[in-house]
Short mmCIF file of C-alpha atoms and ligand atoms in Angstrom, two decimals:
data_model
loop_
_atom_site.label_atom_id
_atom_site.label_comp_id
_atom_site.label_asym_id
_atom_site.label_seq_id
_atom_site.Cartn_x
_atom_site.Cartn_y
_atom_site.Cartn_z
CA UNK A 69 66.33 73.81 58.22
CA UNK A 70 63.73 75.84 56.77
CA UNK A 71 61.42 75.85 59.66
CA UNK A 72 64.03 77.84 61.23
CA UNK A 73 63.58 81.05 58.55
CA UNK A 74 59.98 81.11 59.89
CA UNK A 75 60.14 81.87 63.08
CA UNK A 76 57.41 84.78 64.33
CA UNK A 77 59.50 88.01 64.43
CA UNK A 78 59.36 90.82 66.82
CA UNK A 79 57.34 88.79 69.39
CA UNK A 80 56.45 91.72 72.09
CA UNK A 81 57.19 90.21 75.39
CA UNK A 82 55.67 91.45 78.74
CA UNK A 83 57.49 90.25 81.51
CA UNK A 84 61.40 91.04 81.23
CA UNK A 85 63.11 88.22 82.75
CA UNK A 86 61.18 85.23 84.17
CA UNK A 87 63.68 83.52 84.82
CA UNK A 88 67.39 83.02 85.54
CA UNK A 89 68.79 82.35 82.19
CA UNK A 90 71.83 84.03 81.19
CA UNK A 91 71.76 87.27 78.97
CA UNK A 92 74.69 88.89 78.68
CA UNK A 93 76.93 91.14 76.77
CA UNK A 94 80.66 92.02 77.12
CA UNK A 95 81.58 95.14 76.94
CA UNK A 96 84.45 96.58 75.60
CA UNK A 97 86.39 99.54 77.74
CA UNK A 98 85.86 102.62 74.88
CA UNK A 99 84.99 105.95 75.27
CA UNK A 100 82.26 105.98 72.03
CA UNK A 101 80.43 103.92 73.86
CA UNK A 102 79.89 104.40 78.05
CA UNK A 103 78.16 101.62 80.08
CA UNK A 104 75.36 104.27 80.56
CA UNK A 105 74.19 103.47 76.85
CA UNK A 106 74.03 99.75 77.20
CA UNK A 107 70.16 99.27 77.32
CA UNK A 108 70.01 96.83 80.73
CA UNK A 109 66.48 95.76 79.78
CA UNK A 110 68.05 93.43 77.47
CA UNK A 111 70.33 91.65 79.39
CA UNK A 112 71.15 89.79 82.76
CA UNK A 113 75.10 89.94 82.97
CA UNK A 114 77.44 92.71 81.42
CA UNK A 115 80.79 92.06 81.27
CA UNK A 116 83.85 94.48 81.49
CA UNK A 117 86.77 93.30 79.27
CA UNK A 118 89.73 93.11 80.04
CA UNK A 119 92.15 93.48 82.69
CA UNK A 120 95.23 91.67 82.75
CA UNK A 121 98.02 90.87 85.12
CA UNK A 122 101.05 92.44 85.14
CA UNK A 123 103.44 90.06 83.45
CA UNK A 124 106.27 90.42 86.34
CA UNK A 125 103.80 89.97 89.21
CA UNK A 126 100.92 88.24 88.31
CA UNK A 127 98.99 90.50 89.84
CA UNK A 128 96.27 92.54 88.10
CA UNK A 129 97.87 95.64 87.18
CA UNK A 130 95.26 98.99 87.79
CA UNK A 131 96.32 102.02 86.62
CA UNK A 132 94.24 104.96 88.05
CA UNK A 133 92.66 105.48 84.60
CA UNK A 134 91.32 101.94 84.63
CA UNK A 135 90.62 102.31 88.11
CA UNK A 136 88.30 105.24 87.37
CA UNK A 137 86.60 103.10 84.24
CA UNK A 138 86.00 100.25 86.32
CA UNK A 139 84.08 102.08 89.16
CA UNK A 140 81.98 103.65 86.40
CA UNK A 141 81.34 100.25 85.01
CA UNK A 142 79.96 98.94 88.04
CA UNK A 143 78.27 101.98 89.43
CA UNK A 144 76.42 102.56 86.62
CA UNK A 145 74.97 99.23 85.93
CA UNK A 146 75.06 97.25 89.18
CA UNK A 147 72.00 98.13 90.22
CA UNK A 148 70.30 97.03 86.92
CA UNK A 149 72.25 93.78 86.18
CA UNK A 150 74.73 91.67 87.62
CA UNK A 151 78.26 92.80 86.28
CA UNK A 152 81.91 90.47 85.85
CA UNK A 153 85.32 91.57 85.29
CA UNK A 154 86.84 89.37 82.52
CA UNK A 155 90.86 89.26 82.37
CA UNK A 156 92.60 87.99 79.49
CA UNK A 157 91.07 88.09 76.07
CA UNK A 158 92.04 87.78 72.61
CA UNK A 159 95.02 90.16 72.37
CA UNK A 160 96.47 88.94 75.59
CA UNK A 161 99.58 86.99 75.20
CA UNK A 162 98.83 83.32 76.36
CA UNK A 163 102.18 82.33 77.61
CA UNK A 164 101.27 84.93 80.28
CA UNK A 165 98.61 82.81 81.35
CA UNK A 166 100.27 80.00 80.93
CA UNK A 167 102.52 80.70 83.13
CA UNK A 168 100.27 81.79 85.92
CA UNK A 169 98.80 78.88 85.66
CA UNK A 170 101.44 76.13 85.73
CA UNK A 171 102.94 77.51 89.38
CA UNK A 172 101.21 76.87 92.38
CA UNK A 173 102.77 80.00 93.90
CA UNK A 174 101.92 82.45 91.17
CA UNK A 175 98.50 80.59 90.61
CA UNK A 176 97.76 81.86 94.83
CA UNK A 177 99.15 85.57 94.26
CA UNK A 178 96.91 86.10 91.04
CA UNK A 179 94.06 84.16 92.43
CA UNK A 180 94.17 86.58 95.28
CA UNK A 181 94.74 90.23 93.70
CA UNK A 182 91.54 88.94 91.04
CA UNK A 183 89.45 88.52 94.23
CA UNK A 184 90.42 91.43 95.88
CA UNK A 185 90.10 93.61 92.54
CA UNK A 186 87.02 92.14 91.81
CA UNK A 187 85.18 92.57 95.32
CA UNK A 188 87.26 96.56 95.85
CA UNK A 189 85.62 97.52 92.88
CA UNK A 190 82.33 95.59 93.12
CA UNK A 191 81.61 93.35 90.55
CA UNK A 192 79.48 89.99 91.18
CA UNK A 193 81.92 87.99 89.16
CA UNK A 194 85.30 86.84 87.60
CA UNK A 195 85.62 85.48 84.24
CA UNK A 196 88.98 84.03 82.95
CA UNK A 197 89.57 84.63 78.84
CA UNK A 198 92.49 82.27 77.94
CA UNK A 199 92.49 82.16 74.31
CA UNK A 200 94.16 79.19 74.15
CA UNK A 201 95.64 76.90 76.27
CA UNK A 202 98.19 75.21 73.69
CA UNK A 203 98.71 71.84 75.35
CA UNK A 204 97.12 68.87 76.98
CA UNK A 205 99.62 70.35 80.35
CA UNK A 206 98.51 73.67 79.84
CA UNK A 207 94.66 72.53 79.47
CA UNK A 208 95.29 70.46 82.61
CA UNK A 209 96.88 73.55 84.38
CA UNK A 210 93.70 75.37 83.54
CA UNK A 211 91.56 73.19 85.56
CA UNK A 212 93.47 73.61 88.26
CA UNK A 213 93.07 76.87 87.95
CA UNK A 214 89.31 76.63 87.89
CA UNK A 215 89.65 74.68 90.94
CA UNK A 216 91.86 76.96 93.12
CA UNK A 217 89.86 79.21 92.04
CA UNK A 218 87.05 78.48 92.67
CA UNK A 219 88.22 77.13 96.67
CA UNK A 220 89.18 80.42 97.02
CA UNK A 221 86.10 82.84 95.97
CA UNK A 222 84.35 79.95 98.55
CA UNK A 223 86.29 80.61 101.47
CA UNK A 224 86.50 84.40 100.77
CA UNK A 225 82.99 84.66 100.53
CA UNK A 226 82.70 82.49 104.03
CA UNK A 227 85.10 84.73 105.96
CA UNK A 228 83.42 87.95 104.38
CA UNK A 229 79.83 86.94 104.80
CA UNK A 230 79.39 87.87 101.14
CA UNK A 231 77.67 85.85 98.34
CA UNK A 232 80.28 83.79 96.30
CA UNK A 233 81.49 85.80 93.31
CA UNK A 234 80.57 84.08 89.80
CA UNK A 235 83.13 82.15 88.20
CA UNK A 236 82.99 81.88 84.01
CA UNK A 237 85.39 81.63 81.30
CA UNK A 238 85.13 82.07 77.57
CA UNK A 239 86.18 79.18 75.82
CA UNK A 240 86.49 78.11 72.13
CA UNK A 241 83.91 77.23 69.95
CA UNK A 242 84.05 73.55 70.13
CA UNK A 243 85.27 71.13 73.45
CA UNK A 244 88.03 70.13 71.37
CA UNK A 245 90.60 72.85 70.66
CA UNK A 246 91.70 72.58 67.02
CA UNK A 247 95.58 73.05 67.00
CA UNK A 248 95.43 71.51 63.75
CA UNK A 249 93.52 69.18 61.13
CA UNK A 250 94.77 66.21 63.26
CA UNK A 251 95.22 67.21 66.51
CA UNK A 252 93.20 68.58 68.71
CA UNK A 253 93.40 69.47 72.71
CA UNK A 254 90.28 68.57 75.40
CA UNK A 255 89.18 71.39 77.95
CA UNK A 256 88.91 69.98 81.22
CA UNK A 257 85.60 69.07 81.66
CA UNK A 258 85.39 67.38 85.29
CA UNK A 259 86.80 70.88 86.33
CA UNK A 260 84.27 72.98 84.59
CA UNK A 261 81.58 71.12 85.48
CA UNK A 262 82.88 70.87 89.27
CA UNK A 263 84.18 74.85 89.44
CA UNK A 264 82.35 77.06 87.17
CA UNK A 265 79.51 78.40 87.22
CA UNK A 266 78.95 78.24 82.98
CA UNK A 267 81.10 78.84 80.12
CA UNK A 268 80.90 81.25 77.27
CA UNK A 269 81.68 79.24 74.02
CA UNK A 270 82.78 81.83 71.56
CA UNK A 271 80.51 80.63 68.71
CA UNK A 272 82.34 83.08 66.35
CA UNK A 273 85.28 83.59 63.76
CA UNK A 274 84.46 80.37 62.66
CA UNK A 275 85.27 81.56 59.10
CA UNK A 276 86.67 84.82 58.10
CA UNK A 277 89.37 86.80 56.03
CA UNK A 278 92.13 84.79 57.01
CA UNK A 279 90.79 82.04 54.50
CA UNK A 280 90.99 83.14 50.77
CA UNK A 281 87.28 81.75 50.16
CA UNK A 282 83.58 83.57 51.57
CA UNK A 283 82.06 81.52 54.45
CA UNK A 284 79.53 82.18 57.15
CA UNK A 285 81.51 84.02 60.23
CA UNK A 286 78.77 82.06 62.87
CA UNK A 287 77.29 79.54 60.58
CA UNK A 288 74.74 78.19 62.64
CA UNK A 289 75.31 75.08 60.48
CA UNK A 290 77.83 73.94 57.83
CA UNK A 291 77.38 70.50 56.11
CA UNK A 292 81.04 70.59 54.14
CA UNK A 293 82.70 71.19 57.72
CA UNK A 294 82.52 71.38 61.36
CA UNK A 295 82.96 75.11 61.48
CA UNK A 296 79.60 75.68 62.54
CA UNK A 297 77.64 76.91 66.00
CA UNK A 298 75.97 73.44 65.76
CA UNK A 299 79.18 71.23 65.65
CA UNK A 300 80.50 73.44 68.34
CA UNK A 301 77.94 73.50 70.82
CA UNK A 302 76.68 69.87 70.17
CA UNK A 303 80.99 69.28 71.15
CA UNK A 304 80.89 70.90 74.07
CA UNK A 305 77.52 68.82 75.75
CA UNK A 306 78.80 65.62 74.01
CA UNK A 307 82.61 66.24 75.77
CA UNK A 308 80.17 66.05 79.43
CA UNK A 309 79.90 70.04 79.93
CA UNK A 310 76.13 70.15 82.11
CA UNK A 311 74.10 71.87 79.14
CA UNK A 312 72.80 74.74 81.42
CA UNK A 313 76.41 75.41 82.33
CA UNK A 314 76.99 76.09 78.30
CA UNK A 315 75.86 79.90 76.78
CA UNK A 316 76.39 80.04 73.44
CA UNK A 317 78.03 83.08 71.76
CA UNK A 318 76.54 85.65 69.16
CA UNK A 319 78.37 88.14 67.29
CA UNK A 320 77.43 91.73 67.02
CA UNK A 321 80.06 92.28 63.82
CA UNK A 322 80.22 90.87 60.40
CA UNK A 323 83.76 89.89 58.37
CA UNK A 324 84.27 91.13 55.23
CA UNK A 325 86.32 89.34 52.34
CA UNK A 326 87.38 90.96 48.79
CA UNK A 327 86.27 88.86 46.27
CA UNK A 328 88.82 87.73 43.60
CA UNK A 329 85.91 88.00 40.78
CA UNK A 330 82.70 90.03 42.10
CA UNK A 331 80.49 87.73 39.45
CA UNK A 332 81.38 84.85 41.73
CA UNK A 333 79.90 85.39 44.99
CA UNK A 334 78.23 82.88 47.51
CA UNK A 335 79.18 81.22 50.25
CA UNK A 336 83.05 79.46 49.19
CA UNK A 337 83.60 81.96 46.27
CA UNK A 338 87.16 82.46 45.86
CA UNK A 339 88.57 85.95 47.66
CA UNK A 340 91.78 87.90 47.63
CA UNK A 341 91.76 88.90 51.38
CA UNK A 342 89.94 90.86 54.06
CA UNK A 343 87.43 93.21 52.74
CA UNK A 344 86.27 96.91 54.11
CA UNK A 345 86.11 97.47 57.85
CA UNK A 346 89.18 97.56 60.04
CA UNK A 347 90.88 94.34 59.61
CA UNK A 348 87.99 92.63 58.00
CA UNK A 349 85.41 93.24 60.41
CA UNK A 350 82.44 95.37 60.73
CA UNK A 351 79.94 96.39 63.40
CA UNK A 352 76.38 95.17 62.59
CA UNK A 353 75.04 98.81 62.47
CA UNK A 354 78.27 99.51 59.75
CA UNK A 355 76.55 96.11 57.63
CA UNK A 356 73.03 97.31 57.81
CA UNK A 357 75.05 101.02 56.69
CA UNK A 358 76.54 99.56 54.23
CA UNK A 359 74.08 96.87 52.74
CA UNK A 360 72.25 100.47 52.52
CA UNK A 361 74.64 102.48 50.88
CA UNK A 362 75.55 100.26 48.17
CA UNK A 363 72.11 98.69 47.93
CA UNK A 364 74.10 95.03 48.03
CA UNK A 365 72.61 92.29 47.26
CA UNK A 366 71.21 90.47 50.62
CA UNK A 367 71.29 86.82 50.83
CA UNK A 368 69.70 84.14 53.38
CA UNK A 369 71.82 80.68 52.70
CA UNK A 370 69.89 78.20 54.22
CA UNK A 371 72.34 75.43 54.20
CA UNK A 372 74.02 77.25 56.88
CA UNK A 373 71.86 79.41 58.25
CA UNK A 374 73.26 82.44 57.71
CA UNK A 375 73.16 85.82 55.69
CA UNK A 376 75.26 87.56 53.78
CA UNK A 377 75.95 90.46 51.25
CA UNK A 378 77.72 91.65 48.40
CA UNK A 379 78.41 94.44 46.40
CA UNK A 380 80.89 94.96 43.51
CA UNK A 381 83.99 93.16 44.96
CA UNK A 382 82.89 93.38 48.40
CA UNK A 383 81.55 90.57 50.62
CA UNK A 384 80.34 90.60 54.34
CA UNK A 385 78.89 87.49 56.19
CA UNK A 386 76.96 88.68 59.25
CA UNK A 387 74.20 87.52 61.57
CA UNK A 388 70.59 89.28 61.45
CA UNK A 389 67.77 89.06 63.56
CA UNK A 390 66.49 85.83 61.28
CA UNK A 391 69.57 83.88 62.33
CA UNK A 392 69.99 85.08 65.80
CA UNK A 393 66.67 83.91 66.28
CA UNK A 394 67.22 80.49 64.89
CA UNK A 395 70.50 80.72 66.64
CA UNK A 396 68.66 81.13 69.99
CA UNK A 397 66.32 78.27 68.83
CA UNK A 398 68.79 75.68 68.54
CA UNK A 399 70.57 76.53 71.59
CA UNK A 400 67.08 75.71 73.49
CA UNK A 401 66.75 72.49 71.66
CA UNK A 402 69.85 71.78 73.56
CA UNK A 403 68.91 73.07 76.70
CA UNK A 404 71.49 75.47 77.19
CA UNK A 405 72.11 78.32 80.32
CA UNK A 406 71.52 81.04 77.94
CA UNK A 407 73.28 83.44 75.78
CA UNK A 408 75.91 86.40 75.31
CA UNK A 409 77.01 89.18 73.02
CA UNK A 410 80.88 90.53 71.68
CA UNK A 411 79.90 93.19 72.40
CA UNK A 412 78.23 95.97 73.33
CA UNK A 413 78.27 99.09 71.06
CA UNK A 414 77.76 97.05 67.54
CA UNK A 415 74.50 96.36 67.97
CA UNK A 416 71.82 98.84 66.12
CA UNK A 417 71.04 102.14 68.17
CA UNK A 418 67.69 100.36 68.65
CA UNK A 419 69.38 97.31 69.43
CA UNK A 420 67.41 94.83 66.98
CA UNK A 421 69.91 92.01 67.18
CA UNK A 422 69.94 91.90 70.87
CA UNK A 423 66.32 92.19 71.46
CA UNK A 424 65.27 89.96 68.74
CA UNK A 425 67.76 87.43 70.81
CA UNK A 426 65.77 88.53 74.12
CA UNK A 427 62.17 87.88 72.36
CA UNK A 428 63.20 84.28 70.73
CA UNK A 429 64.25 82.94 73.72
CA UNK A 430 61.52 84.41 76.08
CA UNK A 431 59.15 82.78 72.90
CA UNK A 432 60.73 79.67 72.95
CA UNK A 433 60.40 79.44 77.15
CA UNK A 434 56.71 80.12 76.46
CA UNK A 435 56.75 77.20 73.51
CA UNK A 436 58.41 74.96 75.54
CA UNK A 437 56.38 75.70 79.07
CA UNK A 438 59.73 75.71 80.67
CA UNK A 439 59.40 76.69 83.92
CA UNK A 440 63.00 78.11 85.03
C1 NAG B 658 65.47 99.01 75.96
O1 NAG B 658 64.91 97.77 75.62
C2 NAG B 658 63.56 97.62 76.04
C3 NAG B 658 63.14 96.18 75.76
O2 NAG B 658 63.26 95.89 74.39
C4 NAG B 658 62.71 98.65 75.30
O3 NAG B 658 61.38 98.54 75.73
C5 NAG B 658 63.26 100.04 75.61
O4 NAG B 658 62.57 100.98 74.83
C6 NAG B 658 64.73 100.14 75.29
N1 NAG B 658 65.24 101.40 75.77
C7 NAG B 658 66.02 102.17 75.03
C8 NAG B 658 66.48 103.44 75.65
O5 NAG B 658 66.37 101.86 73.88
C1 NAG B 659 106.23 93.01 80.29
O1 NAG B 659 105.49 94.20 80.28
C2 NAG B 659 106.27 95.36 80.00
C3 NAG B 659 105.40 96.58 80.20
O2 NAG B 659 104.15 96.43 79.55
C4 NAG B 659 106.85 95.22 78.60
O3 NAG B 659 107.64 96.35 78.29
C5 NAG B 659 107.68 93.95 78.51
O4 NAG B 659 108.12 93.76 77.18
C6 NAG B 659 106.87 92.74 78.93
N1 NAG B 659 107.73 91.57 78.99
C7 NAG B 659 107.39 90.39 78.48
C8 NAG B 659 108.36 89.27 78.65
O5 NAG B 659 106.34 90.22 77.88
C1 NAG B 660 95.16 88.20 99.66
O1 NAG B 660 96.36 88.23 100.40
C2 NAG B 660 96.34 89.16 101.47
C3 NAG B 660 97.74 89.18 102.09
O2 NAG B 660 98.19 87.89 102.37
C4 NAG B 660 95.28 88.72 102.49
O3 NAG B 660 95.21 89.64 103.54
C5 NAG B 660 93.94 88.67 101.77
O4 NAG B 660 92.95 88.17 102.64
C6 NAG B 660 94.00 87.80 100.54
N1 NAG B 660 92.75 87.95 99.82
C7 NAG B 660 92.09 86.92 99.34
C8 NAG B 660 90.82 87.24 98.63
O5 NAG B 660 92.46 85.78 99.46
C1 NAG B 661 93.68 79.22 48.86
O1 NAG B 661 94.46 78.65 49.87
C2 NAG B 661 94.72 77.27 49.67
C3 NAG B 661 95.40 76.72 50.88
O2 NAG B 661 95.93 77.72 51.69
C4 NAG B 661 95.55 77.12 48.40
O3 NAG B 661 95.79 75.76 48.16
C5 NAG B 661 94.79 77.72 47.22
O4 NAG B 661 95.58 77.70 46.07
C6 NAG B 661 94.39 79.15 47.52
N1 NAG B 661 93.49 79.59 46.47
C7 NAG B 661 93.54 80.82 45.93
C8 NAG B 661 92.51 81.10 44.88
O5 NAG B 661 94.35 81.64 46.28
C1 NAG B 662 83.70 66.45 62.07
O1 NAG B 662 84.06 65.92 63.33
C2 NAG B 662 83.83 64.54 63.46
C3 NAG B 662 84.18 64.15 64.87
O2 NAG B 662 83.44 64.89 65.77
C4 NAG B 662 84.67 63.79 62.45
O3 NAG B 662 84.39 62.41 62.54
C5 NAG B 662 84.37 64.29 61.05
O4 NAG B 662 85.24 63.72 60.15
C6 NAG B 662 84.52 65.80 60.98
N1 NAG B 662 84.03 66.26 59.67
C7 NAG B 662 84.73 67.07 58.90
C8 NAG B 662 84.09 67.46 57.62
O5 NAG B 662 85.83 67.52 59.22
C1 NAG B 663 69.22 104.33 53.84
O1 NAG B 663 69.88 105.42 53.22
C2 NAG B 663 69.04 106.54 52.97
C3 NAG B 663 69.81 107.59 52.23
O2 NAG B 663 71.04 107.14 51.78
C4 NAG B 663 68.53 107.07 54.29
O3 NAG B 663 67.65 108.13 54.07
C5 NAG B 663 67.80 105.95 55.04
O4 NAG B 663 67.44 106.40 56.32
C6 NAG B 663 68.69 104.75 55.20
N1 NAG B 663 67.93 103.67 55.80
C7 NAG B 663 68.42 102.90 56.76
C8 NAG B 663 67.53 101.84 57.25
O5 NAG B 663 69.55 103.04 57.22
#
C-alpha cells in the first residue's frame, strides 16, 4: 500500500485530454458559485444537479427561475465540455421515483418531458440519481427504466437527426445495495451494461457522523470492513458492469466527528456526533482552512489510504491530493471509464484536488501506454 504514498506529484501535463476518458464534476445549482468559475480545463463532463419531476405529473417541473439557471448552465460551458442534466439526487424522495418507475404509463410521460427538457435547453445528456431503489421490484423497475429509456433517446435522436443524448446514473458505492448487515439488493446489471452509457458509483459517505466512531469518509481501502472505494468498485466489475462503463467517485468535502476524548484520536476513536461544518461536512478548501487555523495535527493512515486531522475535540477525515492520486491509480488498475467530482465549488480556488486527479490519470495513461 505504500507504493501508493509515492506517487510523483504535480506531474505538468501538456496535452489536455488525449483521450475520451471521463472527467467530470457535478455541479450544484448555487449562486456562490456560477458555472463561469468552474475551470473546464479540468474536466470532460459537468453536470447540473438536480431537477425533479413534479410529484403529480411526472413531468419535470421548470419554474422560470430554473429555467433561466439551466440556460446559463449550458450556455456557458457547452462549448468547452459536454454538459448533463441529472434529476433526482440525494434529497429527492425515492418513492417518487419509485413510482415513476413501476408504471408503464408514467414511465412514457417522464421519459418524454426529460428528453424534451434536456434537448430545449441543450444539454448532451440525462443522468438519473435514484438514491435508492429499496427492493429487488424496484431495482428491476429501474432497468426497465434504463431500457425505455434508453429506446427512446434512440429513436428521438433518429427522427431529429441529432446525436443520441448520454444516458448515466449515479449509483451506490458497491453493486450490492446494503439495506442491511444481511441483506442486500443487486442493480440490474444486464440493463446497465445494455442501456447506459457508464455509471457514477458514489465512492463516498462510506463512513461519517452518523457512526459514533472516526473512519475514513472515501477510504480507498479498509481491512476491518467493506466500506472502502476498493470493495466498492472491485463489486461493481465483479457483479458484470463493463469496467469502462464504471467512473469512480471522489469527494470534494471532508466529515467531521466530535471526539468523545480528544487524547483518543485515529481512525475508530470513539466520538459523540458530527463535528464543525454544517451537518458534519466540510468543503475541502474549509479543511485545508481549518487544518490551518488550528494548526491540527495532519495524518496519512496507510491502512486505508486516507488522511485525516484533528484538533482539540475536533476530527475531519478528508481526501488530499496524495489519496486522490492513489485513488485515480487504483481505478486504472481496474480499467475503469474515468472519474467525477461532488462537486464543483469545494475544491481549492486553484483547484489542487481536481487537477492533481487530472495529472494522475493523464500519468498513469502515459505509464501504462494506453492508447484510448
Ligand atoms: C485551469 O486549469 C488549467 C490546467 O490545470 C490551468 O493551466 C489553468 O491555469 C487553470 N485556470 C484557472 C483560471 O484557474
Ligand atoms: C407534492 O408536491 C407538493 C408541492 O411541492 C407538496 O406540497 C406535496 O406535499 C407533495 N405531495 C407528496 C405526496 O409528496
Ligand atoms: C413527447 O410527447 C409529445 C406529445 O405526444 C410528442 O410530440 C413528442 O415528440 C414527444 N417527445 C419525445 C422526446 O418523445
Ligand atoms: C456506538 O454505537 C454502538 C451501536 O450503535 C453501540 O453499541 C455503542 O455502545 C456506541 N458506543 C458509544 C461509545 O456510544
Ligand atoms: C465483505 O464482503 C464479502 C462478500 O463480498 C463477505 O464475504 C465478507 O464477509 C465481507 N467482510 C466484512 C468484514 O463484512
Ligand atoms: C495560513 O494562515 C495564515 C494566517 O492565519 C495565512 O497567512 C496563510 O496564508 C494561511 N495559509 C494557507 C495555506 O491557507
Amino acid at each position: 500500500m505504500l507504493r501508493f504514498l509515492f506517487l510523483p506529484m504535480f506531474f505538468v501535463i501538456t496535452v489536455k485530454s488525449s483521450t475520451s476518458d471521463i472527467k467530470a464534476i457535478y455541479w450544484l445549482q448555487q449562486p456562490l458559485f456560477p458555472p463561469s468559475a468552474i475551470n473546464t480545463s479540468l474536466f470532460t463532463h459537468v453536470y447540473y444537479a438536480f431537477l425533479a419531476p413534479n410529484n403529480a405529473t411526472y413531468q419535470l417541473d421548470i419554474p422560470d427561475s430554473t429555467a433561466a439557471t439551466l440556460a446559463t448552465f449550458t450556455a456557458t460551458l457547452r462549448p468547452s465540455v459536454t454538459t448533463l442534466v441529472s434529476i433526482g439526487g440525494a434529497n429527492f424522495k425515492a418513492d417518487l421515483f419509485a413510482a415513476i418507475a413501476s408504471n408503464a404509463a408514467v414511465r412514457a410521460s417522464f421519459i418524454n418531458s426529460t428528453i424534451a427538457v434536456a434537448r430545449a435547453f441543450g444539454f448532451h445528456g440525462v443522468d438519473i440519481d435514484w438514491e435508492f431503489p429499496r427492493s429487488a421490484n424496484e431495482m428491476k423497475d429501474l432497468g426497465q427504466l434504463f431500457k425505455e429509456l434508453r429506446a427512446a433517446i434512440v429513436s428521438e435522436a433518429s427522427a431529429t437527426s441529432q446525436k443520441p443524448l448520454l444516458l448515466t446514473a449515479a449509483v451506490y458505492f458497491s453493486v450490492d445495495y446494503f439495506l442491511s448487515t444481511t441483506t442486500s439488493l443487486l442493480y440490474p446489471v444486464r440493463s446497465i451494461n445494455e442501456n447506459l452509457d457508464w455509471i457514477n458509483v458514489m465512492s463516498y459517505d462510506l463512513n461519517g457522523p452518523w457512526s459514533n466512531r472516526t473512519g475514513p469518509p472515501a477510504g480507498l481501502f479498509d481491512p476491518k470492513s467493506n466500506a472502502s472505494v476498493a470493495y466498492g468498485l472491485r463489486s461493481w466489475i465483479r457483479g458484470g458492469v463493463i469496467p469502462k462503463k464504471v467512473v469512480m467517485g471522489l469527494p470534494l468535502y471532508g466529515r467531521t466527528w466530535q471526539l468523545l476524548d480528544p487524547s483518543v484520536h485515529g481512525i475508530g476513536a470513539p466520538a459523540v456526533g458530527a463535528g464543525i461544518g454544517m451537518d458534519g461536512a466540510m468543503a475541502l478548501f474549509q479543511v485545508l482552512e481549518f487544518n490551518n487555523e488550528t494548526g491540527a495535527n495532519v495524518v496519512y493512515d496507510e491502512e486505508t489510504a486516507s488522511v485525516y486531522s484533528y484538533s482539540g475535540s475536533n476530527w475531519v477525515g478528508y481526501d488530499d491530493p496524495v489519496t486522490v492520486a492513489a485513488k485515480v491509480e487504483f481505478a486504472q488498475s481496474l480499467y475503469l471509464g474515468g472519474y467525477f467530482f461532488w462537486a464543483a465549488g469545494l475544491d481549492t480556488n486553484d483547484w489542487k484536488i481536481s487537477t492533481q486527479a487530472l495529472n494522475s490519470w493523464m500519468l498513469c495513461i502515459n505509464e501504462r501506454g494506453r492508447v484510448n
